[in-house]
Each structure stands twice: as structure tokens, then as C-alpha cells.
Amino acid sequence: MVGSTDEPTAAIAARPWIPALAMLLALWGLFATDDAAVDRAMIRAALGRDLGRITELAGLRPTDGAVADRVSMPVTVIQEGGPTWITEQAEAAVDDDPVFTRGEPHLLRVEVVHDARTYGVRGQLWRQGWSLRAPEPLWVSPAPWVVWLSGLAGVGWALGRRRLGGGLMLAGLLAQGLMRALPWPEPFVRPSLEQTLRDGPLGHAVVALARSLPDISVALGAGVITLCVLLMLLDHRRSPGRGGDLVVGGLLGVLGMLAWLEASLRAGLGPWLGQPAGIVALSGGLGLWGWAWRRRRPSSPSEDDT
């Protein structure tokens, strides 16, 4: 039917209050955020990941994720450095851990580096005269504004260029860049990008999942991904005007969204969504992306003629 594709877009474009309302919701959610609650939740999650590193080093938890013989080790938490409220979060992380419990006679020394809103945490297990700790601390940098600003820049690109894939890629690259540009404690060496990704919430979950799967599953997954990439490249070379560009744009969008999600989780997206302000901000952001999706450029010349 002639004009059927343009009518919904024109109807939405005639309502400029929709993106304005979405922007107001996102701004309100950002400024109403409880930063202290985000910091506490992120520290607790980081300490939980650190306890997992200690139990693996001590041989109390095999690399496949199972707990060896249901070992239960009582520890007393002692904090060294940093704000005193971190002790409460460390004790909560111990309560959540399948291996450690609170008690005696062992000690869990929690070393904390604090500079502005950047925290470095590392547990050290003192057990019967010997100590064990991971070689490097886990770093936490709560910054929900990175989630908001990178998403806003991406949706702005998507609206201006009418390309969702490019907007998602810009959001992902900007989120990663902003996280790397955050202030860093001068006496400490910033970890490499590879280590940062591996120790982050998403990287930690992916590594844990890969370790729990048999080797054949990892090989099959890599083979499927390689095959999909080859098919995409072949389709793009064979018919760029009939779907190849769409596939490439979709791939860029997926990669950008993954990059944005990884950086956003390190910035505190999870704890932020645990607050009403975070939910409101996310709703506003999704509203803006929905607006950009309705105003996207047609994927093929035939859509312009219908």
C-alpha cells in the first residue's frame, strides 16, 4: 500500500513531546540516583568475585564452578584502609559465598584502596599460619552517568543519521572510552584493557560459564560464530544492495550494544536498575531509542516506493 511505511513515522514525528518527555525522565532518573547505594552494591559484588578467586587459588572450588566436598570455612573479616562501611559489604559477601562463613579461627583481611569514587578491593585469607591472595586487586568505578551519556550520544547519532547500528556502535565505544578516562589513583598502575574486561561483571560471568562447559561446547560455539561471520561476508559481497548492508549494520549494532553493556555493568548499571531512579532513567532512554527506531532509514530501496 502506498505510503504505509511513512504514515506511522510521520504520525510520531508530529508529536515532539514524546522525545522531550523521555529526555526529562532520563535526566530525572540520573539526578535522583542514590550514589552511595550504587557504590555499596558494586563493592559487594566485587568482593564476591574476589572471594571466588581466593577459593579457586586455595583449591576449595574447582574451575568448573562446583564446590569441592561442600567445604565451609569460617572467617573473621578485618578491613585495612578505605571507608569503614566496606566491612559491612565484605561480611555480606561472605554470607553470600558458598564456601566462606563468618566465624573463627581464620581471618579475611580486606585491603581497600579509595580515591574519589574509584575503589580497589582485594581479600587476603589468613589460614593456620599461611596467607593467600590474588595478585591484583579488583577495581570498581561507579559512574552511572557514563551509562546515560553514552546512550544519549548514541541515540543522537541514530536520530541524525537514521542508522541504529552506527548509534549503537558509538554508544559502545564512548562508554568504553569514558570508563578508561575516569580518574585513577596515582600510586597504582591501571590494569590493561584485557584484564579490565576479564575482571568486570560481564567478563567474569562469561569466563565462569566457559569454565563450566565441556571443551566440545566451546569449540562448537567458536565454529558457529565463525560460520555466521563468513556467511555475512559472503552475502555482503554477493548482494550489498539487497541485504548485505543491513547485515553489516546489524553486526555493528550487536557489537556496539555488547560494548555498551560491558562498560555499563562496570559503571553500575545493575545496582542502578535496583533503584526507582534507575528504572525511570532506563525507561526514558528506551523511549528515545524507540523514537530513533521509528525514524530509522529504510533498509532497502523498495521501502521508499511502498
PDB file of C-alpha atoms in Angstrom:
ATOM      1  CA  MET A   1       0.000   0.000   0.000  1.00  0.00           C
ATOM      2  CA  VAL A   2       1.390   3.383  -0.998  1.00  0.00           C
ATOM      3  CA  GLY A   3       2.522   5.472   1.982  1.00  0.00           C
ATOM      4  CA  SER A   4       2.012   2.680   4.516  1.00  0.00           C
ATOM      5  CA  THR A   5       5.629   2.815   5.669  1.00  0.00           C
ATOM      6  CA  ASP A   6       5.807   6.574   6.124  1.00  0.00           C
ATOM      7  CA  GLU A   7       2.473   7.129   7.879  1.00  0.00           C
ATOM      8  CA  PRO A   8       3.486   5.750  11.338  1.00  0.00           C
ATOM      9  CA  THR A   9       6.782   7.652  11.208  1.00  0.00           C
ATOM     10  CA  ALA A  10       5.067  10.893  10.216  1.00  0.00           C
ATOM     11  CA  ALA A  11       2.486  10.433  12.961  1.00  0.00           C
ATOM     12  CA  ILE A  12       5.198  10.000  15.602  1.00  0.00           C
ATOM     13  CA  ALA A  13       7.292  12.866  14.228  1.00  0.00           C
ATOM     14  CA  ALA A  14       4.264  15.124  14.696  1.00  0.00           C
ATOM     15  CA  ARG A  15       4.490  14.534  18.470  1.00  0.00           C
ATOM     16  CA  PRO A  16       7.748  16.217  19.590  1.00  0.00           C
ATOM     17  CA  TRP A  17       6.673  15.943  23.224  1.00  0.00           C
ATOM     18  CA  ILE A  18       7.476  12.215  23.156  1.00  0.00           C
ATOM     19  CA  PRO A  19      11.296  12.573  22.991  1.00  0.00           C
ATOM     20  CA  ALA A  20      11.112  15.615  25.281  1.00  0.00           C
ATOM     21  CA  LEU A  21       9.290  13.589  27.927  1.00  0.00           C
ATOM     22  CA  ALA A  22      11.715  10.696  27.504  1.00  0.00           C
ATOM     23  CA  MET A  23      14.663  13.059  27.967  1.00  0.00           C
ATOM     24  CA  LEU A  24      13.133  14.551  31.119  1.00  0.00           C
ATOM     25  CA  LEU A  25      12.586  11.084  32.585  1.00  0.00           C
ATOM     26  CA  ALA A  26      16.185  10.104  31.837  1.00  0.00           C
ATOM     27  CA  LEU A  27      17.531  13.321  33.375  1.00  0.00           C
ATOM     28  CA  TRP A  28      15.392  12.976  36.495  1.00  0.00           C
ATOM     29  CA  GLY A  29      16.480   9.390  36.946  1.00  0.00           C
ATOM     30  CA  LEU A  30      20.136  10.400  36.681  1.00  0.00           C
ATOM     31  CA  PHE A  31      19.960  13.224  39.225  1.00  0.00           C
ATOM     32  CA  ALA A  32      17.743  11.254  41.648  1.00  0.00           C
ATOM     33  CA  THR A  33      20.207   8.350  41.802  1.00  0.00           C
ATOM     34  CA  ASP A  34      21.409   7.245  45.234  1.00  0.00           C
ATOM     35  CA  ASP A  35      25.148   7.155  44.520  1.00  0.00           C
ATOM     36  CA  ALA A  36      26.002   5.684  47.924  1.00  0.00           C
ATOM     37  CA  ALA A  37      23.733   2.698  47.313  1.00  0.00           C
ATOM     38  CA  VAL A  38      25.331   2.106  43.910  1.00  0.00           C
ATOM     39  CA  ASP A  39      28.804   2.202  45.477  1.00  0.00           C
ATOM     40  CA  ARG A  40      27.845  -0.297  48.184  1.00  0.00           C
ATOM     41  CA  ALA A  41      26.251  -2.737  45.793  1.00  0.00           C
ATOM     42  CA  MET A  42      29.194  -2.625  43.393  1.00  0.00           C
ATOM     43  CA  ILE A  43      31.721  -3.140  46.210  1.00  0.00           C
ATOM     44  CA  ARG A  44      29.726  -6.121  47.480  1.00  0.00           C
ATOM     45  CA  ALA A  45      29.628  -7.686  44.017  1.00  0.00           C
ATOM     46  CA  ALA A  46      33.369  -7.103  43.504  1.00  0.00           C
ATOM     47  CA  LEU A  47      34.171  -8.681  46.859  1.00  0.00           C
ATOM     48  CA  GLY A  48      32.038 -11.665  45.885  1.00  0.00           C
ATOM     49  CA  ARG A  49      34.100 -12.114  42.713  1.00  0.00           C
ATOM     50  CA  ASP A  50      37.285 -11.737  44.748  1.00  0.00           C
ATOM     51  CA  LEU A  51      36.195 -14.473  47.163  1.00  0.00           C
ATOM     52  CA  GLY A  52      35.716 -16.709  44.140  1.00  0.00           C
ATOM     53  CA  ARG A  53      39.316 -16.038  43.119  1.00  0.00           C
ATOM     54  CA  ILE A  54      40.573 -16.926  46.594  1.00  0.00           C
ATOM     55  CA  THR A  55      38.642 -20.191  46.807  1.00  0.00           C
ATOM     56  CA  GLU A  56      39.966 -21.251  43.388  1.00  0.00           C
ATOM     57  CA  LEU A  57      43.550 -20.418  44.379  1.00  0.00           C
ATOM     58  CA  ALA A  58      43.115 -22.360  47.613  1.00  0.00           C
ATOM     59  CA  GLY A  59      41.656 -25.362  45.791  1.00  0.00           C
ATOM     60  CA  LEU A  60      38.380 -25.036  47.645  1.00  0.00           C
ATOM     61  CA  ARG A  61      36.401 -24.517  44.448  1.00  0.00           C
ATOM     62  CA  PRO A  62      37.327 -26.348  41.218  1.00  0.00           C
ATOM     63  CA  THR A  63      37.449 -24.357  37.984  1.00  0.00           C
ATOM     64  CA  ASP A  64      34.203 -25.958  36.785  1.00  0.00           C
ATOM     65  CA  GLY A  65      32.309 -23.965  39.434  1.00  0.00           C
ATOM     66  CA  ALA A  66      31.424 -26.849  41.743  1.00  0.00           C
ATOM     67  CA  VAL A  67      32.312 -26.659  45.426  1.00  0.00           C
ATOM     68  CA  ALA A  68      34.741 -29.352  46.495  1.00  0.00           C
ATOM     69  CA  ASP A  69      33.104 -31.597  49.104  1.00  0.00           C
ATOM     70  CA  ARG A  70      30.920 -28.740  50.317  1.00  0.00           C
ATOM     71  CA  VAL A  71      33.765 -27.148  52.252  1.00  0.00           C
ATOM     72  CA  SER A  72      32.757 -24.489  54.768  1.00  0.00           C
ATOM     73  CA  MET A  73      35.484 -22.178  56.040  1.00  0.00           C
ATOM     74  CA  PRO A  74      34.676 -19.708  58.843  1.00  0.00           C
ATOM     75  CA  VAL A  75      36.480 -16.351  58.594  1.00  0.00           C
ATOM     76  CA  THR A  76      36.528 -13.094  60.507  1.00  0.00           C
ATOM     77  CA  VAL A  77      36.560 -10.006  58.303  1.00  0.00           C
ATOM     78  CA  ILE A  78      39.182  -7.339  59.029  1.00  0.00           C
ATOM     79  CA  GLN A  79      39.304  -4.241  56.827  1.00  0.00           C
ATOM     80  CA  GLU A  80      42.510  -2.384  56.012  1.00  0.00           C
ATOM     81  CA  GLY A  81      42.070   1.100  54.544  1.00  0.00           C
ATOM     82  CA  GLY A  82      39.114   2.757  52.877  1.00  0.00           C
ATOM     83  CA  PRO A  83      35.698   3.757  54.247  1.00  0.00           C
ATOM     84  CA  THR A  84      34.539   1.705  57.208  1.00  0.00           C
ATOM     85  CA  TRP A  85      31.213   0.809  55.577  1.00  0.00           C
ATOM     86  CA  ILE A  86      33.061  -1.606  53.297  1.00  0.00           C
ATOM     87  CA  THR A  87      33.374  -4.042  56.213  1.00  0.00           C
ATOM     88  CA  GLU A  88      29.592  -4.486  56.191  1.00  0.00           C
ATOM     89  CA  GLN A  89      29.623  -5.218  52.475  1.00  0.00           C
ATOM     90  CA  ALA A  90      32.505  -7.677  52.888  1.00  0.00           C
ATOM     91  CA  GLU A  91      30.571  -9.542  55.579  1.00  0.00           C
ATOM     92  CA  ALA A  92      27.521  -9.628  53.319  1.00  0.00           C
ATOM     93  CA  ALA A  93      29.677 -11.052  50.506  1.00  0.00           C
ATOM     94  CA  VAL A  94      30.939 -13.740  52.890  1.00  0.00           C
ATOM     95  CA  ASP A  95      27.350 -14.605  53.809  1.00  0.00           C
ATOM     96  CA  ASP A  96      26.500 -14.994  50.114  1.00  0.00           C
ATOM     97  CA  ASP A  97      29.550 -17.128  49.315  1.00  0.00           C
ATOM     98  CA  PRO A  98      29.043 -20.924  49.119  1.00  0.00           C
ATOM     99  CA  VAL A  99      32.413 -21.628  50.781  1.00  0.00           C
ATOM    100  CA  PHE A 100      33.077 -18.955  53.397  1.00  0.00           C
ATOM    101  CA  THR A 101      31.043 -18.297  56.527  1.00  0.00           C
ATOM    102  CA  ARG A 102      31.527 -15.794  59.335  1.00  0.00           C
ATOM    103  CA  GLY A 103      33.316 -17.154  62.379  1.00  0.00           C
ATOM    104  CA  GLU A 104      36.712 -18.252  63.705  1.00  0.00           C
ATOM    105  CA  PRO A 105      39.606 -19.120  63.598  1.00  0.00           C
ATOM    106  CA  HIS A 106      40.581 -17.898  60.101  1.00  0.00           C
ATOM    107  CA  LEU A 107      40.918 -14.258  59.040  1.00  0.00           C
ATOM    108  CA  LEU A 108      39.897 -12.495  55.849  1.00  0.00           C
ATOM    109  CA  ARG A 109      41.805  -9.240  55.511  1.00  0.00           C
ATOM    110  CA  VAL A 110      40.123  -6.923  53.023  1.00  0.00           C
ATOM    111  CA  GLU A 111      42.590  -4.432  51.560  1.00  0.00           C
ATOM    112  CA  VAL A 112      40.905  -1.308  50.187  1.00  0.00           C
ATOM    113  CA  VAL A 113      42.275   1.495  48.023  1.00  0.00           C
ATOM    114  CA  HIS A 114      39.967   4.505  47.825  1.00  0.00           C
ATOM    115  CA  ASP A 115      40.373   7.565  45.638  1.00  0.00           C
ATOM    116  CA  ALA A 116      37.284   9.703  44.901  1.00  0.00           C
ATOM    117  CA  ARG A 117      34.794   7.122  43.529  1.00  0.00           C
ATOM    118  CA  THR A 118      37.405   4.586  42.467  1.00  0.00           C
ATOM    119  CA  TYR A 119      37.885   1.595  44.739  1.00  0.00           C
ATOM    120  CA  GLY A 120      40.386  -1.235  44.650  1.00  0.00           C
ATOM    121  CA  VAL A 121      39.486  -4.266  46.784  1.00  0.00           C
ATOM    122  CA  ARG A 122      41.388  -7.466  47.453  1.00  0.00           C
ATOM    123  CA  GLY A 123      40.836 -10.125  50.086  1.00  0.00           C
ATOM    124  CA  GLN A 124      43.673 -11.953  51.818  1.00  0.00           C
ATOM    125  CA  LEU A 125      42.965 -15.283  53.530  1.00  0.00           C
ATOM    126  CA  TRP A 126      44.954 -15.971  56.680  1.00  0.00           C
ATOM    127  CA  ARG A 127      44.641 -19.658  57.491  1.00  0.00           C
ATOM    128  CA  GLN A 128      46.665 -21.635  60.020  1.00  0.00           C
ATOM    129  CA  GLY A 129      49.843 -19.617  59.642  1.00  0.00           C
ATOM    130  CA  TRP A 130      49.781 -19.026  55.876  1.00  0.00           C
ATOM    131  CA  SER A 131      48.190 -16.359  53.689  1.00  0.00           C
ATOM    132  CA  LEU A 132      46.682 -16.389  50.216  1.00  0.00           C
ATOM    133  CA  ARG A 133      45.503 -13.572  47.997  1.00  0.00           C
ATOM    134  CA  ALA A 134      45.029 -12.758  44.323  1.00  0.00           C
ATOM    135  CA  PRO A 135      47.972 -10.961  42.660  1.00  0.00           C
ATOM    136  CA  GLU A 136      45.950  -7.885  41.683  1.00  0.00           C
ATOM    137  CA  PRO A 137      43.007  -6.069  43.296  1.00  0.00           C
ATOM    138  CA  LEU A 138      39.626  -5.756  41.642  1.00  0.00           C
ATOM    139  CA  TRP A 139      38.841  -2.164  40.689  1.00  0.00           C
ATOM    140  CA  VAL A 140      35.398  -0.607  40.913  1.00  0.00           C
ATOM    141  CA  SER A 141      34.461   2.782  39.430  1.00  0.00           C
ATOM    142  CA  PRO A 142      30.754   3.570  39.951  1.00  0.00           C
ATOM    143  CA  ALA A 143      29.664   6.089  37.312  1.00  0.00           C
ATOM    144  CA  PRO A 144      26.001   5.763  36.245  1.00  0.00           C
ATOM    145  CA  TRP A 145      26.363   8.980  34.248  1.00  0.00           C
ATOM    146  CA  VAL A 146      28.531   7.036  31.779  1.00  0.00           C
ATOM    147  CA  VAL A 147      25.529   4.810  31.042  1.00  0.00           C
ATOM    148  CA  TRP A 148      23.327   7.853  30.469  1.00  0.00           C
ATOM    149  CA  LEU A 149      25.771   9.994  28.464  1.00  0.00           C
ATOM    150  CA  SER A 150      26.943   7.221  26.124  1.00  0.00           C
ATOM    151  CA  GLY A 151      23.381   6.111  25.458  1.00  0.00           C
ATOM    152  CA  LEU A 152      22.321   9.704  24.767  1.00  0.00           C
ATOM    153  CA  ALA A 153      25.203  10.234  22.328  1.00  0.00           C
ATOM    154  CA  GLY A 154      24.339   7.010  20.540  1.00  0.00           C
ATOM    155  CA  VAL A 155      20.667   7.854  20.164  1.00  0.00           C
ATOM    156  CA  GLY A 156      21.630  11.339  18.952  1.00  0.00           C
ATOM    157  CA  TRP A 157      23.747   9.775  16.202  1.00  0.00           C
ATOM    158  CA  ALA A 158      20.969   7.338  15.352  1.00  0.00           C
ATOM    159  CA  LEU A 159      18.455  10.179  15.024  1.00  0.00           C
ATOM    160  CA  GLY A 160      20.781  12.400  12.986  1.00  0.00           C
ATOM    161  CA  ARG A 161      21.995   9.689  10.610  1.00  0.00           C
ATOM    162  CA  ARG A 162      18.906   7.490  10.834  1.00  0.00           C
ATOM    163  CA  ARG A 163      21.169   4.462  11.362  1.00  0.00           C
ATOM    164  CA  LEU A 164      20.642   2.426  14.527  1.00  0.00           C
ATOM    165  CA  GLY A 165      23.756   0.308  14.005  1.00  0.00           C
ATOM    166  CA  GLY A 166      26.031   3.333  13.958  1.00  0.00           C
ATOM    167  CA  GLY A 167      24.329   4.803  17.010  1.00  0.00           C
ATOM    168  CA  LEU A 168      24.776   1.593  18.995  1.00  0.00           C
ATOM    169  CA  MET A 169      28.412   1.346  17.963  1.00  0.00           C
ATOM    170  CA  LEU A 170      29.034   4.961  19.006  1.00  0.00           C
ATOM    171  CA  ALA A 171      27.351   4.320  22.377  1.00  0.00           C
ATOM    172  CA  GLY A 172      29.537   1.272  22.979  1.00  0.00           C
ATOM    173  CA  LEU A 173      32.801   2.942  22.003  1.00  0.00           C
ATOM    174  CA  LEU A 174      32.011   6.067  24.017  1.00  0.00           C
ATOM    175  CA  ALA A 175      31.069   4.056  27.119  1.00  0.00           C
ATOM    176  CA  GLN A 176      34.325   2.106  26.919  1.00  0.00           C
ATOM    177  CA  GLY A 177      36.332   5.290  26.373  1.00  0.00           C
ATOM    178  CA  LEU A 178      34.698   7.153  29.258  1.00  0.00           C
ATOM    179  CA  MET A 179      35.368   4.288  31.642  1.00  0.00           C
ATOM    180  CA  ARG A 180      39.045   4.315  30.653  1.00  0.00           C
ATOM    181  CA  ALA A 181      39.177   8.107  31.082  1.00  0.00           C
ATOM    182  CA  LEU A 182      37.939   8.124  34.687  1.00  0.00           C
ATOM    183  CA  PRO A 183      40.447   9.442  37.277  1.00  0.00           C
ATOM    184  CA  TRP A 184      42.865   6.848  38.594  1.00  0.00           C
ATOM    185  CA  PRO A 185      44.815   6.660  41.886  1.00  0.00           C
ATOM    186  CA  GLU A 186      48.319   7.887  41.003  1.00  0.00           C
ATOM    187  CA  PRO A 187      50.380   5.378  43.044  1.00  0.00           C
ATOM    188  CA  PHE A 188      48.739   2.402  41.297  1.00  0.00           C
ATOM    189  CA  VAL A 189      49.171   1.091  37.773  1.00  0.00           C
ATOM    190  CA  ARG A 190      45.984   0.988  35.751  1.00  0.00           C
ATOM    191  CA  PRO A 191      45.215  -2.596  34.655  1.00  0.00           C
ATOM    192  CA  SER A 192      45.278  -3.424  30.970  1.00  0.00           C
ATOM    193  CA  LEU A 193      42.096  -3.385  28.925  1.00  0.00           C
ATOM    194  CA  GLU A 194      42.174  -7.181  28.701  1.00  0.00           C
ATOM    195  CA  GLN A 195      42.403  -7.548  32.471  1.00  0.00           C
ATOM    196  CA  THR A 196      39.698  -4.926  32.980  1.00  0.00           C
ATOM    197  CA  LEU A 197      37.300  -6.762  30.686  1.00  0.00           C
ATOM    198  CA  ARG A 198      38.111 -10.131  32.246  1.00  0.00           C
ATOM    199  CA  ASP A 199      37.618  -8.925  35.832  1.00  0.00           C
ATOM    200  CA  GLY A 200      34.435  -6.947  35.099  1.00  0.00           C
ATOM    201  CA  PRO A 201      30.951  -8.302  35.863  1.00  0.00           C
ATOM    202  CA  LEU A 202      30.241  -9.433  32.298  1.00  0.00           C
ATOM    203  CA  GLY A 203      33.709 -10.842  31.656  1.00  0.00           C
ATOM    204  CA  HIS A 204      33.681 -12.710  34.961  1.00  0.00           C
ATOM    205  CA  ALA A 205      30.324 -14.279  34.132  1.00  0.00           C
ATOM    206  CA  VAL A 206      31.458 -15.293  30.632  1.00  0.00           C
ATOM    207  CA  VAL A 207      34.697 -16.838  31.933  1.00  0.00           C
ATOM    208  CA  ALA A 208      32.831 -18.723  34.652  1.00  0.00           C
ATOM    209  CA  LEU A 209      30.354 -20.047  32.085  1.00  0.00           C
ATOM    210  CA  ALA A 210      33.143 -21.106  29.725  1.00  0.00           C
ATOM    211  CA  ARG A 211      34.919 -22.968  32.515  1.00  0.00           C
ATOM    212  CA  SER A 212      31.755 -24.825  33.456  1.00  0.00           C
ATOM    213  CA  LEU A 213      31.174 -26.049  29.877  1.00  0.00           C
ATOM    214  CA  PRO A 214      32.984 -29.030  28.336  1.00  0.00           C
ATOM    215  CA  ASP A 215      35.693 -28.331  25.769  1.00  0.00           C
ATOM    216  CA  ILE A 216      33.492 -29.568  22.913  1.00  0.00           C
ATOM    217  CA  SER A 217      30.874 -26.905  23.690  1.00  0.00           C
ATOM    218  CA  VAL A 218      33.421 -24.107  23.466  1.00  0.00           C
ATOM    219  CA  ALA A 219      34.739 -25.478  20.151  1.00  0.00           C
ATOM    220  CA  LEU A 220      31.229 -25.779  18.700  1.00  0.00           C
ATOM    221  CA  GLY A 221      30.368 -22.241  19.785  1.00  0.00           C
ATOM    222  CA  ALA A 222      33.501 -20.833  18.158  1.00  0.00           C
ATOM    223  CA  GLY A 223      32.715 -22.766  14.981  1.00  0.00           C
ATOM    224  CA  VAL A 224      29.158 -21.428  14.799  1.00  0.00           C
ATOM    225  CA  ILE A 225      30.336 -17.838  15.295  1.00  0.00           C
ATOM    226  CA  THR A 226      32.984 -18.220  12.585  1.00  0.00           C
ATOM    227  CA  LEU A 227      30.434 -19.698  10.172  1.00  0.00           C
ATOM    228  CA  CYS A 228      27.997 -16.829  10.789  1.00  0.00           C
ATOM    229  CA  VAL A 229      30.724 -14.260  10.101  1.00  0.00           C
ATOM    230  CA  LEU A 230      31.714 -15.996   6.859  1.00  0.00           C
ATOM    231  CA  LEU A 231      28.104 -16.150   5.686  1.00  0.00           C
ATOM    232  CA  MET A 232      27.662 -12.462   6.463  1.00  0.00           C
ATOM    233  CA  LEU A 233      30.770 -11.559   4.458  1.00  0.00           C
ATOM    234  CA  LEU A 234      29.709 -13.705   1.506  1.00  0.00           C
ATOM    235  CA  ASP A 235      26.218 -12.215   1.484  1.00  0.00           C
ATOM    236  CA  HIS A 236      27.626  -8.707   1.667  1.00  0.00           C
ATOM    237  CA  ARG A 237      29.883  -9.303  -1.358  1.00  0.00           C
ATOM    238  CA  ARG A 238      27.154 -11.048  -3.342  1.00  0.00           C
ATOM    239  CA  SER A 239      24.302  -8.615  -2.834  1.00  0.00           C
ATOM    240  CA  PRO A 240      25.231  -5.429  -0.972  1.00  0.00           C
ATOM    241  CA  GLY A 241      22.127  -3.684  -2.263  1.00  0.00           C
ATOM    242  CA  ARG A 242      19.753  -6.464  -1.200  1.00  0.00           C
ATOM    243  CA  GLY A 243      20.564  -7.103   2.396  1.00  0.00           C
ATOM    244  CA  GLY A 244      24.341  -7.061   2.798  1.00  0.00           C
ATOM    245  CA  ASP A 245      24.365  -3.539   4.226  1.00  0.00           C
ATOM    246  CA  LEU A 246      21.574  -4.497   6.595  1.00  0.00           C
ATOM    247  CA  VAL A 247      23.572  -7.468   7.893  1.00  0.00           C
ATOM    248  CA  VAL A 248      26.691  -5.345   8.374  1.00  0.00           C
ATOM    249  CA  GLY A 249      24.687  -2.665  10.170  1.00  0.00           C
ATOM    250  CA  GLY A 250      23.109  -5.290  12.381  1.00  0.00           C
ATOM    251  CA  LEU A 251      26.500  -6.760  13.236  1.00  0.00           C
ATOM    252  CA  LEU A 252      27.862  -3.330  14.140  1.00  0.00           C
ATOM    253  CA  GLY A 253      24.793  -2.724  16.281  1.00  0.00           C
ATOM    254  CA  VAL A 254      25.217  -6.002  18.161  1.00  0.00           C
ATOM    255  CA  LEU A 255      28.923  -5.383  18.779  1.00  0.00           C
ATOM    256  CA  GLY A 256      28.223  -1.827  19.914  1.00  0.00           C
ATOM    257  CA  MET A 257      25.449  -2.965  22.239  1.00  0.00           C
ATOM    258  CA  LEU A 258      27.744  -5.591  23.802  1.00  0.00           C
ATOM    259  CA  ALA A 259      30.484  -2.983  24.303  1.00  0.00           C
ATOM    260  CA  TRP A 260      27.976  -0.587  25.862  1.00  0.00           C
ATOM    261  CA  LEU A 261      26.560  -3.301  28.131  1.00  0.00           C
ATOM    262  CA  GLU A 262      30.003  -4.398  29.334  1.00  0.00           C
ATOM    263  CA  ALA A 263      31.084  -0.843  30.178  1.00  0.00           C
ATOM    264  CA  SER A 264      27.696  -0.012  31.701  1.00  0.00           C
ATOM    265  CA  LEU A 265      27.858  -3.002  34.035  1.00  0.00           C
ATOM    266  CA  ARG A 266      31.264  -1.805  35.234  1.00  0.00           C
ATOM    267  CA  ALA A 267      29.770   1.673  35.677  1.00  0.00           C
ATOM    268  CA  GLY A 268      26.984   0.363  37.923  1.00  0.00           C
ATOM    269  CA  LEU A 269      24.072  -0.435  35.617  1.00  0.00           C
ATOM    270  CA  GLY A 270      22.944  -3.413  37.721  1.00  0.00           C
ATOM    271  CA  PRO A 271      22.703  -1.595  41.090  1.00  0.00           C
ATOM    272  CA  TRP A 272      21.284   1.469  39.325  1.00  0.00           C
ATOM    273  CA  LEU A 273      18.390  -0.571  37.978  1.00  0.00           C
ATOM    274  CA  GLY A 274      17.733  -1.712  41.544  1.00  0.00           C
ATOM    275  CA  GLN A 275      16.565   1.842  42.306  1.00  0.00           C
ATOM    276  CA  PRO A 276      13.377   3.549  41.108  1.00  0.00           C
ATOM    277  CA  ALA A 277      15.546   6.347  39.682  1.00  0.00           C
ATOM    278  CA  GLY A 278      17.477   3.875  37.553  1.00  0.00           C
ATOM    279  CA  ILE A 279      14.300   2.296  36.221  1.00  0.00           C
ATOM    280  CA  VAL A 280      12.899   5.729  35.324  1.00  0.00           C
ATOM    281  CA  ALA A 281      16.159   6.715  33.592  1.00  0.00           C
ATOM    282  CA  LEU A 282      16.237   3.456  31.646  1.00  0.00           C
ATOM    283  CA  SER A 283      12.606   3.928  30.612  1.00  0.00           C
ATOM    284  CA  GLY A 284      13.432   7.391  29.292  1.00  0.00           C
ATOM    285  CA  GLY A 285      16.450   6.049  27.411  1.00  0.00           C
ATOM    286  CA  LEU A 286      14.424   3.238  25.873  1.00  0.00           C
ATOM    287  CA  GLY A 287      11.827   5.792  24.830  1.00  0.00           C
ATOM    288  CA  LEU A 288      14.485   7.776  22.974  1.00  0.00           C
ATOM    289  CA  TRP A 289      15.809   4.645  21.273  1.00  0.00           C
ATOM    290  CA  GLY A 290      12.264   3.683  20.321  1.00  0.00           C
ATOM    291  CA  TRP A 291      11.849   7.119  18.735  1.00  0.00           C
ATOM    292  CA  ALA A 292      15.111   6.613  16.825  1.00  0.00           C
ATOM    293  CA  TRP A 293      13.974   3.177  15.656  1.00  0.00           C
ATOM    294  CA  ARG A 294      10.718   4.536  14.207  1.00  0.00           C
ATOM    295  CA  ARG A 295      12.638   7.245  12.375  1.00  0.00           C
ATOM    296  CA  ARG A 296      15.346   4.927  11.007  1.00  0.00           C
ATOM    297  CA  ARG A 297      16.262   4.931   7.327  1.00  0.00           C
ATOM    298  CA  PRO A 298      14.501   2.282   5.199  1.00  0.00           C
ATOM    299  CA  SER A 299      16.654  -0.824   4.825  1.00  0.00           C
ATOM    300  CA  SER A 300      16.037  -1.226   1.082  1.00  0.00           C
ATOM    301  CA  PRO A 301      15.055   0.996  -1.864  1.00  0.00           C
ATOM    302  CA  SER A 302      11.770  -0.854  -2.240  1.00  0.00           C
ATOM    303  CA  GLU A 303      10.538   0.510   1.103  1.00  0.00           C
ATOM    304  CA  ASP A 304      10.730   4.051  -0.243  1.00  0.00           C
ATOM    305  CA  ASP A 305       8.316   3.155  -3.013  1.00  0.00           C
ATOM    306  CA  THR A 306       5.659   1.464  -0.868  1.00  0.00           C
TER     307      THR A 306
END
